Short mmCIF file of C-alpha atoms and ligand atoms in Angstrom, two decimals:
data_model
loop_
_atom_site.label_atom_id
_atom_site.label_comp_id
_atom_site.label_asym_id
_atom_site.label_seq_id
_atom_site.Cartn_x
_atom_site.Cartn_y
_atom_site.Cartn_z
CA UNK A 1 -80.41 90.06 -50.47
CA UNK A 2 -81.48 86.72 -51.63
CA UNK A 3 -78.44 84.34 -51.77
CA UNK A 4 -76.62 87.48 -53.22
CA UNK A 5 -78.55 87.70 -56.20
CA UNK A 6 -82.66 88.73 -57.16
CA UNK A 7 -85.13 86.28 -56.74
CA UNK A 8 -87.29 84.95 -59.54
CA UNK A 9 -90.98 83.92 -59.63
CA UNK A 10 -93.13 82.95 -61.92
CA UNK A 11 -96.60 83.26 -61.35
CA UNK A 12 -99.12 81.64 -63.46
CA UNK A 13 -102.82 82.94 -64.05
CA UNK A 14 -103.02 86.69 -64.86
CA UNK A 15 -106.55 87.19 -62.68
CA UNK A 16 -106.93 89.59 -59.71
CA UNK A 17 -105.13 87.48 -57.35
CA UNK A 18 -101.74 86.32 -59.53
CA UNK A 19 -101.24 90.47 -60.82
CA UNK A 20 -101.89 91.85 -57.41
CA UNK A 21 -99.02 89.83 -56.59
CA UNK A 22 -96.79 90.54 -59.52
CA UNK A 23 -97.42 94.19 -58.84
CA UNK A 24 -96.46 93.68 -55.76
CA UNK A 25 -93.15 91.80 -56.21
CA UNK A 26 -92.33 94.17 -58.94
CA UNK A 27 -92.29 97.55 -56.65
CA UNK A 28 -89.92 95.47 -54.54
CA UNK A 29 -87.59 94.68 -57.19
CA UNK A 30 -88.42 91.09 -57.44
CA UNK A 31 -88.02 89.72 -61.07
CA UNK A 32 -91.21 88.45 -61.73
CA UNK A 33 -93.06 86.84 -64.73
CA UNK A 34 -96.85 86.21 -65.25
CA UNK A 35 -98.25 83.30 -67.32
CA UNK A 36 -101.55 83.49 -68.70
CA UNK A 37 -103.33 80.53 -70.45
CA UNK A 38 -105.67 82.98 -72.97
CA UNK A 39 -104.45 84.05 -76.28
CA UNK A 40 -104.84 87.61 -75.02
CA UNK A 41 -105.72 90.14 -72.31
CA UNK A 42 -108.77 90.62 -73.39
CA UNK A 43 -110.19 87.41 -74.85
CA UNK A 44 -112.85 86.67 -73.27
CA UNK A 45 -115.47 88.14 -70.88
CA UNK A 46 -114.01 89.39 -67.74
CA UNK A 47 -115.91 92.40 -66.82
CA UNK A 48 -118.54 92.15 -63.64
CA UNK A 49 -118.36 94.35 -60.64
CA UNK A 50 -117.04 93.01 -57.54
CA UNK A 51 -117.25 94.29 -53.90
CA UNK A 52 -114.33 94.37 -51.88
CA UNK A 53 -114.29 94.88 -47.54
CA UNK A 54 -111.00 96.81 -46.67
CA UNK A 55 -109.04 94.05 -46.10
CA UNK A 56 -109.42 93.28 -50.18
CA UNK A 57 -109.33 97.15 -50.64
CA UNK A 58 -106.05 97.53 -48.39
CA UNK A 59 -104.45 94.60 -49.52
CA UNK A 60 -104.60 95.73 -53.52
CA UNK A 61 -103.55 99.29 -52.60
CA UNK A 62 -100.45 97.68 -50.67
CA UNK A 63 -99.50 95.80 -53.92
CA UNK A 64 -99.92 98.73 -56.20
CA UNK A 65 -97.23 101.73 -56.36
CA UNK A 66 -98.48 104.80 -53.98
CA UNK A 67 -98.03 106.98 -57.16
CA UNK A 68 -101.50 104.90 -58.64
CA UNK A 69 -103.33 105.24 -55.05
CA UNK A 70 -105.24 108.07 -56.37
CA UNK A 71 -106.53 106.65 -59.38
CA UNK A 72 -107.28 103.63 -57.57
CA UNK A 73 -109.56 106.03 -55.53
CA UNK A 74 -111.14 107.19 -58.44
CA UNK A 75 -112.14 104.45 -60.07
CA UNK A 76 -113.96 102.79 -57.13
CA UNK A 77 -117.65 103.61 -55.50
CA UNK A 78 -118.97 103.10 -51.69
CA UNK A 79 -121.33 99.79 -51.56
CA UNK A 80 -124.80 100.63 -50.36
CA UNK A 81 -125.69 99.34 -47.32
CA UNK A 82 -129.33 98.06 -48.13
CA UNK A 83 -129.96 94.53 -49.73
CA UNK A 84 -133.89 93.60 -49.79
CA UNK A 85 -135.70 90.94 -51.07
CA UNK A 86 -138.41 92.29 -53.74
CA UNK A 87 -141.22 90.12 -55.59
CA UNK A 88 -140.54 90.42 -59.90
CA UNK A 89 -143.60 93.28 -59.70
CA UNK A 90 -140.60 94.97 -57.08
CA UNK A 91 -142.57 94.97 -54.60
CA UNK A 92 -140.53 94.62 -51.05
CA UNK A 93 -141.19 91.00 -49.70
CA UNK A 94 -138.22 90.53 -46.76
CA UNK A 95 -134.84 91.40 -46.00
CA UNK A 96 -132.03 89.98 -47.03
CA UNK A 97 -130.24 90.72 -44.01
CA UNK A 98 -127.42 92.65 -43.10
CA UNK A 99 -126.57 94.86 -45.81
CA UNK A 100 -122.85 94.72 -47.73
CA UNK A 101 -120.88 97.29 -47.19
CA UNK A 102 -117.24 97.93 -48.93
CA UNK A 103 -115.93 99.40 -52.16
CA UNK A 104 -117.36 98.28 -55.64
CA UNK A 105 -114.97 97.97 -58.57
CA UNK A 106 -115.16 96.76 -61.60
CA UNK A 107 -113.24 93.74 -62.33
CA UNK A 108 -111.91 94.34 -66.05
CA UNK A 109 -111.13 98.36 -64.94
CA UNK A 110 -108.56 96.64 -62.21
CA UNK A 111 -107.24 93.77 -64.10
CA UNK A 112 -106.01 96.54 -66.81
CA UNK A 113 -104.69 99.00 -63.79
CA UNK A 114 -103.04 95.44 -62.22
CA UNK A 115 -101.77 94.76 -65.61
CA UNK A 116 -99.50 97.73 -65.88
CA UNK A 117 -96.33 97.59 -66.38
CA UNK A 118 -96.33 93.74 -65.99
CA UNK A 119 -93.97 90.91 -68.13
CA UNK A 120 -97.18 89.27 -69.03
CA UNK A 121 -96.69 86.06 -71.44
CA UNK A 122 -100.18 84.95 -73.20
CA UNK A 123 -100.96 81.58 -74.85
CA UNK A 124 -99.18 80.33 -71.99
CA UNK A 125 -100.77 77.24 -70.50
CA UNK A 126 -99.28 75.68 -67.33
CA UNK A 127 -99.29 71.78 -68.40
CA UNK A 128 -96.65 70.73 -65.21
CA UNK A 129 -93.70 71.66 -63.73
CA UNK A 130 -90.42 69.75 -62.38
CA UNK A 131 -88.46 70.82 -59.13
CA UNK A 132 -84.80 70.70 -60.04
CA UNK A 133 -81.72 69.56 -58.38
CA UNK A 134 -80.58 73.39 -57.38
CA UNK A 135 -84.65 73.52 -55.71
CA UNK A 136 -85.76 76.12 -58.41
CA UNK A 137 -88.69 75.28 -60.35
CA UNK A 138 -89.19 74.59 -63.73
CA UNK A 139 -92.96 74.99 -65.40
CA UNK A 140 -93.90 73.45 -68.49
CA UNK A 141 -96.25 74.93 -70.82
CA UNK A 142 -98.41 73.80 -73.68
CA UNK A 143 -97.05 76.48 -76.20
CA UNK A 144 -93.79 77.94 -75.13
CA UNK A 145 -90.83 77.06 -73.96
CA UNK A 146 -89.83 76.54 -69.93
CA UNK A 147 -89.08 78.88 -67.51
CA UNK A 148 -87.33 78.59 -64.54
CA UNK A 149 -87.77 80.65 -61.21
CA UNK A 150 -87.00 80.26 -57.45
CA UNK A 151 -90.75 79.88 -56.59
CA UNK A 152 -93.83 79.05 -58.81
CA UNK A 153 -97.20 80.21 -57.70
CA UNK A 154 -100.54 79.03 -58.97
CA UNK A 155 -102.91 81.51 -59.32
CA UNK A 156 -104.33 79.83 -62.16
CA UNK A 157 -108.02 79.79 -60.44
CA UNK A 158 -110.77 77.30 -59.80
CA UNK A 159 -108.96 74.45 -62.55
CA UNK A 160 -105.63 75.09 -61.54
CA UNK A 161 -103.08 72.85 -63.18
CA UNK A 162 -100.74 73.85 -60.68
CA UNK A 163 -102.82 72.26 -57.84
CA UNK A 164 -102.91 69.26 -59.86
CA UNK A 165 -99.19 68.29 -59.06
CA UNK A 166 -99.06 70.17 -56.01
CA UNK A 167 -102.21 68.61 -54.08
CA UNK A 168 -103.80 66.24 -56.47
CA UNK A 169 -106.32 64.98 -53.70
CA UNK A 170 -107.90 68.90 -53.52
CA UNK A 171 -110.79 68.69 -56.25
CA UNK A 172 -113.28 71.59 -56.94
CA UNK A 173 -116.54 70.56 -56.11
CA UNK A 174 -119.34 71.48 -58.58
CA UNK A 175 -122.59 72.71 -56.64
CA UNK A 176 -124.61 72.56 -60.07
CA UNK A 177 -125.47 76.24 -59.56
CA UNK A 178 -125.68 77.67 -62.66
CA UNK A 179 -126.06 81.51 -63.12
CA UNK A 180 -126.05 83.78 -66.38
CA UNK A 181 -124.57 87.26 -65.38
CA UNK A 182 -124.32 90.69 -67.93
CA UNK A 183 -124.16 94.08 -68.14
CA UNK A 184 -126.32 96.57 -69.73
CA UNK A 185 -125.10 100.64 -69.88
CA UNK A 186 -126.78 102.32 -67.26
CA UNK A 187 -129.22 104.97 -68.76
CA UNK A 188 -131.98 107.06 -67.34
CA UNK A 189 -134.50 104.89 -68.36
CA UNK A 190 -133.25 102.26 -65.72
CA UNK A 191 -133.65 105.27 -63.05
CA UNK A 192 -136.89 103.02 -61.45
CA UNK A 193 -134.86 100.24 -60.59
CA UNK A 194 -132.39 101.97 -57.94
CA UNK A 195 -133.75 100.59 -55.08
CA UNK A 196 -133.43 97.23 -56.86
CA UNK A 197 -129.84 97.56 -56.57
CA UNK A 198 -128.17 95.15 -54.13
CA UNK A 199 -131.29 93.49 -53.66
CA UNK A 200 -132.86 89.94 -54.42
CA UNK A 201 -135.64 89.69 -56.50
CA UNK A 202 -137.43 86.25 -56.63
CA UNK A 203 -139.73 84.48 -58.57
CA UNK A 204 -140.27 80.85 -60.46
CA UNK A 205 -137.63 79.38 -58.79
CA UNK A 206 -134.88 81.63 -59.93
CA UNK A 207 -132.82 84.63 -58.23
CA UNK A 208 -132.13 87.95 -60.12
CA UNK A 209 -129.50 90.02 -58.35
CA UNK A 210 -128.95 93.32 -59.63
CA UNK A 211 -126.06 96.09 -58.58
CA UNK A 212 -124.65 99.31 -60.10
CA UNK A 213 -121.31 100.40 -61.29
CA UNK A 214 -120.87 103.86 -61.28
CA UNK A 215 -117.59 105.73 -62.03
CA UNK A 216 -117.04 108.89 -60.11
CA UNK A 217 -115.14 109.92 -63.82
CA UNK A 218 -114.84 107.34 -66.72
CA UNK A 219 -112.23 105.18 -65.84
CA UNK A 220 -110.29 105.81 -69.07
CA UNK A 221 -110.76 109.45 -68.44
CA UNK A 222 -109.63 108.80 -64.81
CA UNK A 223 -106.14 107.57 -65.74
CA UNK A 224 -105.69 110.01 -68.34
CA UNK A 225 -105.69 113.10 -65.76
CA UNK A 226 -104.08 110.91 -62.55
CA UNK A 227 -101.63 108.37 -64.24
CA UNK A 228 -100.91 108.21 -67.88
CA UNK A 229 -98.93 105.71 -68.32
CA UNK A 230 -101.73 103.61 -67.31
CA UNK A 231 -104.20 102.74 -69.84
CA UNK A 232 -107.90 101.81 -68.77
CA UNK A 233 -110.78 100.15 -70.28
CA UNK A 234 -113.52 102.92 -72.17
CA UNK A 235 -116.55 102.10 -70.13
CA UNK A 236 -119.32 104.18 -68.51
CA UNK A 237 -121.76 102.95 -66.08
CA UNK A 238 -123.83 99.61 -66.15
CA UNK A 239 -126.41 97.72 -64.18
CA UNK A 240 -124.22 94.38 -63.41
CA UNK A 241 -127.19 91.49 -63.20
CA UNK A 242 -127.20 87.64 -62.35
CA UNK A 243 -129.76 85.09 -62.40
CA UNK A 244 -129.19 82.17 -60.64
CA UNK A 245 -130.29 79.73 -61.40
CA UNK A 246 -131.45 76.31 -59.95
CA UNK A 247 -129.44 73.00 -60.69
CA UNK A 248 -130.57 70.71 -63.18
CA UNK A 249 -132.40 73.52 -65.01
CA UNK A 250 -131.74 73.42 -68.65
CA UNK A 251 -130.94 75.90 -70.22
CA UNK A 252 -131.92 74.82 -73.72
CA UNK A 253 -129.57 76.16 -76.79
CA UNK A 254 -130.77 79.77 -75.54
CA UNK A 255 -128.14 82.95 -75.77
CA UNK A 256 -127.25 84.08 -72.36
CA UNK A 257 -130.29 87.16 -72.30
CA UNK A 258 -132.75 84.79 -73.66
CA UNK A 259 -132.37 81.72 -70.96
CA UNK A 260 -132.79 84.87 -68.43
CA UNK A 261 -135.70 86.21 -70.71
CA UNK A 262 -137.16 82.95 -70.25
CA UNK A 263 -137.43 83.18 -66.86
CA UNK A 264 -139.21 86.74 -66.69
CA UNK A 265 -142.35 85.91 -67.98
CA UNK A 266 -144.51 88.52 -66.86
CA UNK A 267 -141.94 90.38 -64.64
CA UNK A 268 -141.92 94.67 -64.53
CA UNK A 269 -141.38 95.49 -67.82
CA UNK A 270 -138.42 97.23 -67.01
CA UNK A 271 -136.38 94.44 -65.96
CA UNK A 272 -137.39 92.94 -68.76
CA UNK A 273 -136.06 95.60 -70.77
CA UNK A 274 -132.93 95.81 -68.56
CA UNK A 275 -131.87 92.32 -69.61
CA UNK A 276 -133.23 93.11 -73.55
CA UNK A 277 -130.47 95.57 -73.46
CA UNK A 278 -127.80 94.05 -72.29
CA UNK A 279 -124.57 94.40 -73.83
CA UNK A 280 -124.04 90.63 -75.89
CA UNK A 281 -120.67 90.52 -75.36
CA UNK A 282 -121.06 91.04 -71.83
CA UNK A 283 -123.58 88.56 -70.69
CA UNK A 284 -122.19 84.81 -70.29
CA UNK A 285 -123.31 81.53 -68.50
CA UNK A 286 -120.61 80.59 -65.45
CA UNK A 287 -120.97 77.05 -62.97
CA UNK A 288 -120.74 77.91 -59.44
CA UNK A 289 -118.08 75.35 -58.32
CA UNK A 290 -115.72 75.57 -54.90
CA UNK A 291 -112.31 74.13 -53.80
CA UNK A 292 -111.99 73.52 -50.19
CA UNK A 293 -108.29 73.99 -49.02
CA UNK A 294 -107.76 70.00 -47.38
CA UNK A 295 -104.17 68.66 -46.32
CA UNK A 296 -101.74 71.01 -46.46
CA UNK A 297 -98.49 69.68 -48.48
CA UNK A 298 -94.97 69.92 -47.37
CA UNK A 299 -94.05 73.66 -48.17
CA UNK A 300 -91.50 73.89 -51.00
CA UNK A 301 -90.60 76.32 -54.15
CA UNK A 302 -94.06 75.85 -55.33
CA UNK A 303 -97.37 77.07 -53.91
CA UNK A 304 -101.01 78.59 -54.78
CA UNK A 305 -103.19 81.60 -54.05
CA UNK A 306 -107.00 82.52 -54.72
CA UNK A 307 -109.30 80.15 -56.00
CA UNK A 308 -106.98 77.71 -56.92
CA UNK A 309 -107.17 76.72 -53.34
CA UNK A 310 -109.87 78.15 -52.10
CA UNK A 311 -112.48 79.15 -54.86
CA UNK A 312 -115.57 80.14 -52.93
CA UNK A 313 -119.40 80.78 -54.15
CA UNK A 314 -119.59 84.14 -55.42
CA UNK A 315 -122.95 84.72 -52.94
CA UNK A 316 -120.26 85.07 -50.53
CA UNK A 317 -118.69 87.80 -52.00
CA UNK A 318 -114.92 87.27 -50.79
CA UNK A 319 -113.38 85.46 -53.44
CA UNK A 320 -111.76 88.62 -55.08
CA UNK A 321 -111.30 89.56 -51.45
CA UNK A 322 -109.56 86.80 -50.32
CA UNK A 323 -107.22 86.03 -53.63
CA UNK A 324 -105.79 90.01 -52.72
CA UNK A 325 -105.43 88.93 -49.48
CA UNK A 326 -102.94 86.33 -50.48
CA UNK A 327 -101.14 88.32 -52.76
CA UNK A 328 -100.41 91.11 -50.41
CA UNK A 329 -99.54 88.49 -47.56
CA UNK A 330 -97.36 86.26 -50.01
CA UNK A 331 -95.96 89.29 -50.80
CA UNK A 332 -94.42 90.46 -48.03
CA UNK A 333 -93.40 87.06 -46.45
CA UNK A 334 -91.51 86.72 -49.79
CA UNK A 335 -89.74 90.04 -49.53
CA UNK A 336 -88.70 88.85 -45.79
CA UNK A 337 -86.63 86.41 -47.98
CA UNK A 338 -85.35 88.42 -50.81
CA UNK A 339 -84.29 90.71 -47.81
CA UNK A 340 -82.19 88.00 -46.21
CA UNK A 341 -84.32 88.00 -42.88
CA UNK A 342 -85.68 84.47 -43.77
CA UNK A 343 -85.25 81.86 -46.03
CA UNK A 344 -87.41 81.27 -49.15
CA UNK A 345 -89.26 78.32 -47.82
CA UNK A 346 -90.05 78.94 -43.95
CA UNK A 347 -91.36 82.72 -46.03
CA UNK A 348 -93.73 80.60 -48.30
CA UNK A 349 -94.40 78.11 -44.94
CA UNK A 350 -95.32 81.46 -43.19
CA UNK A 351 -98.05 82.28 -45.87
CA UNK A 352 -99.79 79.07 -46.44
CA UNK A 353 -100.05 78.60 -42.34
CA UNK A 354 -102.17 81.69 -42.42
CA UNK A 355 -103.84 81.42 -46.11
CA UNK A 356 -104.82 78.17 -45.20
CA UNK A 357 -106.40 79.13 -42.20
CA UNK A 358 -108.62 82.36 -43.36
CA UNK A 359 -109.12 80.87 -46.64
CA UNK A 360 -111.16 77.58 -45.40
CA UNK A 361 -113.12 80.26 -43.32
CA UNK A 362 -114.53 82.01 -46.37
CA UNK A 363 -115.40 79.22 -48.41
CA UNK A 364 -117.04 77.91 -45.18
CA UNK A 365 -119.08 81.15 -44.99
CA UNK A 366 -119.47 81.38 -48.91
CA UNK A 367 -121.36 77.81 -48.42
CA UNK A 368 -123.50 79.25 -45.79
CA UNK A 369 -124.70 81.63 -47.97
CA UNK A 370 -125.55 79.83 -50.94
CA UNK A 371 -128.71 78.06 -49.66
CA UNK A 372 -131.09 81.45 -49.60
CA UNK A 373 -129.99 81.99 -53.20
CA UNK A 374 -129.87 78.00 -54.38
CA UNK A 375 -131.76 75.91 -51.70
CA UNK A 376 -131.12 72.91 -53.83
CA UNK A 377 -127.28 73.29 -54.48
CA UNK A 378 -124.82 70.69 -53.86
CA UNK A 379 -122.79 71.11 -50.94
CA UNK A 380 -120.10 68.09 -50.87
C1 LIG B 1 -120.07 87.01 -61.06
C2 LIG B 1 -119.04 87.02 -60.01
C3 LIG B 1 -119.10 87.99 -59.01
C4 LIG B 1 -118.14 88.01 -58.01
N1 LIG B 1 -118.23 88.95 -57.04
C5 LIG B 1 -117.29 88.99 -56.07
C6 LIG B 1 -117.33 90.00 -55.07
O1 LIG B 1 -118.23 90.86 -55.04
N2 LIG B 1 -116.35 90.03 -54.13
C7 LIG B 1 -115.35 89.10 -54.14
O2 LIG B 1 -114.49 89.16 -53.27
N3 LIG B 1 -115.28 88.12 -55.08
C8 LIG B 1 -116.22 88.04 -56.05
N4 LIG B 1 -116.14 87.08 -57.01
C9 LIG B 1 -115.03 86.09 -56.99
C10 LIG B 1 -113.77 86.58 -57.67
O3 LIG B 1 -113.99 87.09 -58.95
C11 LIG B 1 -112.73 85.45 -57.75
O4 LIG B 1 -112.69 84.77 -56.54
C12 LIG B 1 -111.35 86.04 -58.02
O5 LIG B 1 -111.32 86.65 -59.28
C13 LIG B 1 -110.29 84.93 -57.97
O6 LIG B 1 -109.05 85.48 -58.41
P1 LIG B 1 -107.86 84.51 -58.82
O7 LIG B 1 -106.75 85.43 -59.21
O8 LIG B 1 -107.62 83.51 -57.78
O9 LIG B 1 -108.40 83.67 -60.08
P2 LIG B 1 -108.98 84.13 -61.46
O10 LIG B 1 -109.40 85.56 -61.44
O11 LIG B 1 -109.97 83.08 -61.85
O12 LIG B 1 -107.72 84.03 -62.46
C14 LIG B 1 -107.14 82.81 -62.82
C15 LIG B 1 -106.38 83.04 -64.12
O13 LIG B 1 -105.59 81.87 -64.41
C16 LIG B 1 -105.67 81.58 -65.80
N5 LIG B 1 -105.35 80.15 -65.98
C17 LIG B 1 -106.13 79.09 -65.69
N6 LIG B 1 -105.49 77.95 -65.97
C18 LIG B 1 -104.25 78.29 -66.43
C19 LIG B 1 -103.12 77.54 -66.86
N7 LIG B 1 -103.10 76.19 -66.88
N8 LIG B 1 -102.00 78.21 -67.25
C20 LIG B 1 -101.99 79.60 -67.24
N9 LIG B 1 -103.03 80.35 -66.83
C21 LIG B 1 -104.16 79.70 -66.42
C22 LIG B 1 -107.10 81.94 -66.15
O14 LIG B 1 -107.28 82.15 -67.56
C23 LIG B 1 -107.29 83.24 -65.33
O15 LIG B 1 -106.89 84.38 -66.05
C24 LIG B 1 -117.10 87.03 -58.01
C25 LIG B 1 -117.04 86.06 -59.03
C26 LIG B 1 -118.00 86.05 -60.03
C27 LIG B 1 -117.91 85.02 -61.12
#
C-alpha cells in the first residue's frame, strides 16, 4: 500500500482526459477528486463527435469498470474508411488520402458515461497551488476552499493554469485558424449527403468537413437496458460539421450558422439547408491553438495530461486520443505506487518520460496536417 495509507489526487479539468483518469484511479481504490472550472456539467457546448484509433479506444475501456464495457460498445460506431475531396456542387475533385479508420463517439455521450460515479466539484477554478513541507500538494482555487492530495494533475486543457506554475516557459501557440463547428439531427432529408461524410468539401477559401454520428440504440436508451445506474445524454443522430476557416477572416457580429451561411453562397442547396438546421445551441466558434511539450521539469507531486501539454490541431484527430492515452498510462504507473512496487515520484517520472515522448509526436503530425485544410495557418 502507499506509505500504509490510500493515496490522494486531485485532478483538475473534468474533460475526456482528467475523468478517464479519475475513473480509472477510482476502480483501483484511489481516493480521487475532480475539479472543474464551469459552474456545471453541462454549461456550455461540449458535444462534437470524435474519432478514436484503438489505442484511444483501449485506453478508455481500461479506465472504465468491465461491468460498463458493453455499453461502451453500444454507444460507439466503426469510422468509414473513405475521406474525398468534393467541389460545394459535391462533385468528387481529389482524395484526401488515406482514409480514417477507428471508432466514432460522441464527446458529450462519454463525458456523461466518464462522469459516473465521480466526486466532481464545479465552480472550481485552479488559480495556483503550493507544494508543502510533507511533499503533498495544495491547489488553490478561485471559489472554494483548498484541497490537499499526494499528487495534482492538470488536465485543465489548452489554458491550463496548472502548466502555468509547473512549466511557465510552455505557451500555446495560436495558429489563427478559426473554425465554426455544429450539429444538426440527422433526418432523411440529409440522405444525399452520405458520401459527403468524412470528406472535404472546398470552395472560396474555406473547408467544410462533414461526419455522421449514428447510435446503434439512443444512447440514453443504451444505458437504460446495459447499465442503469448510468445516466446518458437524450440524443439521436446528427451530421457533426466544421468550417474552417482561414486566419484573419472576420467573422463580422454573425451567429455561428450565419458566418458559415456566409460562406455558401451558391453551394448544393442541401448543405445549405444542413447548416440552416442546425441545432443553435450546438453550433459555436473555437481558435485552433497548440502547446508543444518543451523542457521537461524536474518530476515532483505535480504533473499534466492532454492538451495541457500537448494540445494538438484537431485536423489531426488524436487529441482525444492521446489525452486517454495519458490517463490510462498515468494510471497504472500510479497504481505501481499505491501498490508499494514504486515510489510516487519515479511512478509519475515513468509517465511523463513516455507522455512526453508520444505526445510531441502527435502534435508534430497534427501540424503536418493542418496545411491542406489552412495553407495560411501559423505554425510557430
Ligand atoms: C471540433 C473538435 C474535434 C475533435 N476531434 C477529435 C478527434 O476526432 N479525435 C481526437 O483524438 N481528438 C479530437 N479533438 C481533440 C479533443 O477533443 C481534445 O484534444 C481532448 O478533449 C483533450 O482532452 P483534455 O481532457 O486534455 O482537455 P479538455 O477536454 O479541454 O478538458 C479540460 C477541462 O479543464 C477545465 N479547466 C480549464 N481550466 C481550468 C481551471 N483553471 N480549473 C479547473 N478546470 C479547468 C475545462 O473547463 C475543461 O472541462 C477534437 C477537438 C475539437 C475541438
Amino acid at each position: 500500500m502507499f506509505w500504509g495509507c490510500v493515496m490522494r489526487v486531485s485532478v483538475v479539468g473534468a474533460g475526456l482526459g482528467g475523468l478517464a483518469l479519475a475513473q480509472g484511479l477510482r476502480g483501483a481504490g484511489i481516493e480521487t477528486d475532480v475539479f472543474e472550472r464551469d459552474p456545471g456539467i453541462v454549461a456550455r457546448f461540449q458535444g462534437y463527435r470524435l474519432v478514436l484509433n484503438l489505442i484511444g479506444f483501449q485506453a478508455v475501456r481500461d479506465c472504465l469498470p468491465t461491468r460498463w464495457h458493453p455499453l461502451l460498445d453500444e454507444i460507439v460506431m466503426d469510422a468509414s474508411a473513405e475521406q474525398l475531396i468534393l467541389d460545394p456542387q459535391m462533385n468528387e475533385i481529389g482524395k484526401l488520402g488515406a482514409g480514417r479508420t477507428g471508432i466514432v463517439v460522441d464527446r458529450q455521450v462519454l463525458r456523461h458515461l466518464l462522469l459516473t460515479g465521480l466526486t466532481v466539484h464545479t465552480d472550481a477554478a485552479l488559480t495556483g497551488y503550493d507544494v508543502l513541507g510533507d511533499g503533498t500538494v495544495q491547489a488553490r482555487f478561485a471559489r472554494r476552499d483548498p484541497a490537499t492530495a499526494d499528487l495534482l494533475v492538470g488536465a485543465d486543457g489548452v489554458t491550463s493554469a496548472v502548466r502555468e506554475v509547473l512549466s511557465p516557459q510552455t505557451i500555446p501557440t495560436d495558429t489563427g485558424v478559426r473554425f465554426v463547428i455544429g450539429r444538426t439531427p440527422l433526418t432523411d432529408e440529409f440522405a444525399g449527403l452520405s458520401k459527403a461524410y468524412g470528406s472535404k468539401i472546398t470552395g472560396d477559401g474555406v473547408s467544410l468537413l462533414l461526419g455522421a454520428m449514428r447510435f446503434r440504440t439512443p444512447p440514453k436508451q443504451a444505458a437504460e437496458q446495459l447499465a442503469p445506474e448510468v445516466t446518458l445524454p437524450d440524443i439521436g443522430d446528427y451530421v457533426r460539421w466544421a468550417m474552417i476557416l482561414p486566419p484573419n477572416g472576420t467573422l463580422e457580429d454573425l451567429t455561428a450558422q450565419d458566418a458559415v451561411l456566409s460562406r455558401m453562397e451558391g453551394w448544393h442547396p442541401e448543405l445549405r439547408a444542413l447548416i440552416e438546421q442546425a441545432d443553435p445551441d450546438n453550433s459555436t466558434l473555437l481558435s485552433i491553438r497548440v502547446v508543444k511539450p518543451g523542457e521537461r521539469w524536474a518530476s515532483g507531486p505535480v504533473t499534466l495530461l492532454g492538451d495541457a501539454i500537448h494540445a494538438t490541431s484537431p485536423t489531426g484527430g488524436n487529441g482525444a486520443n492521446t489525452a486517454l492515452r495519458d490517463a490510462d498510462l498515468l494510471r497504472r504507473c500510479l497504481i505501481e505506487a499505491n501498490e508499494g512496487r514504486q515510489d510516487l515520484l519515479s511512478a509519475v517520472h515513468d509517465y511523463e518520460r513516455q507522455m512526453f515522448e508520444y505526445g510531441a509526436e502527435a502534435v508534430r503530425s497534427s501540424l503536418e496536417k493542418l496545411p491542406a485544410f489552412a495553407p495560411d495557418a501559423k505554425l510557430s
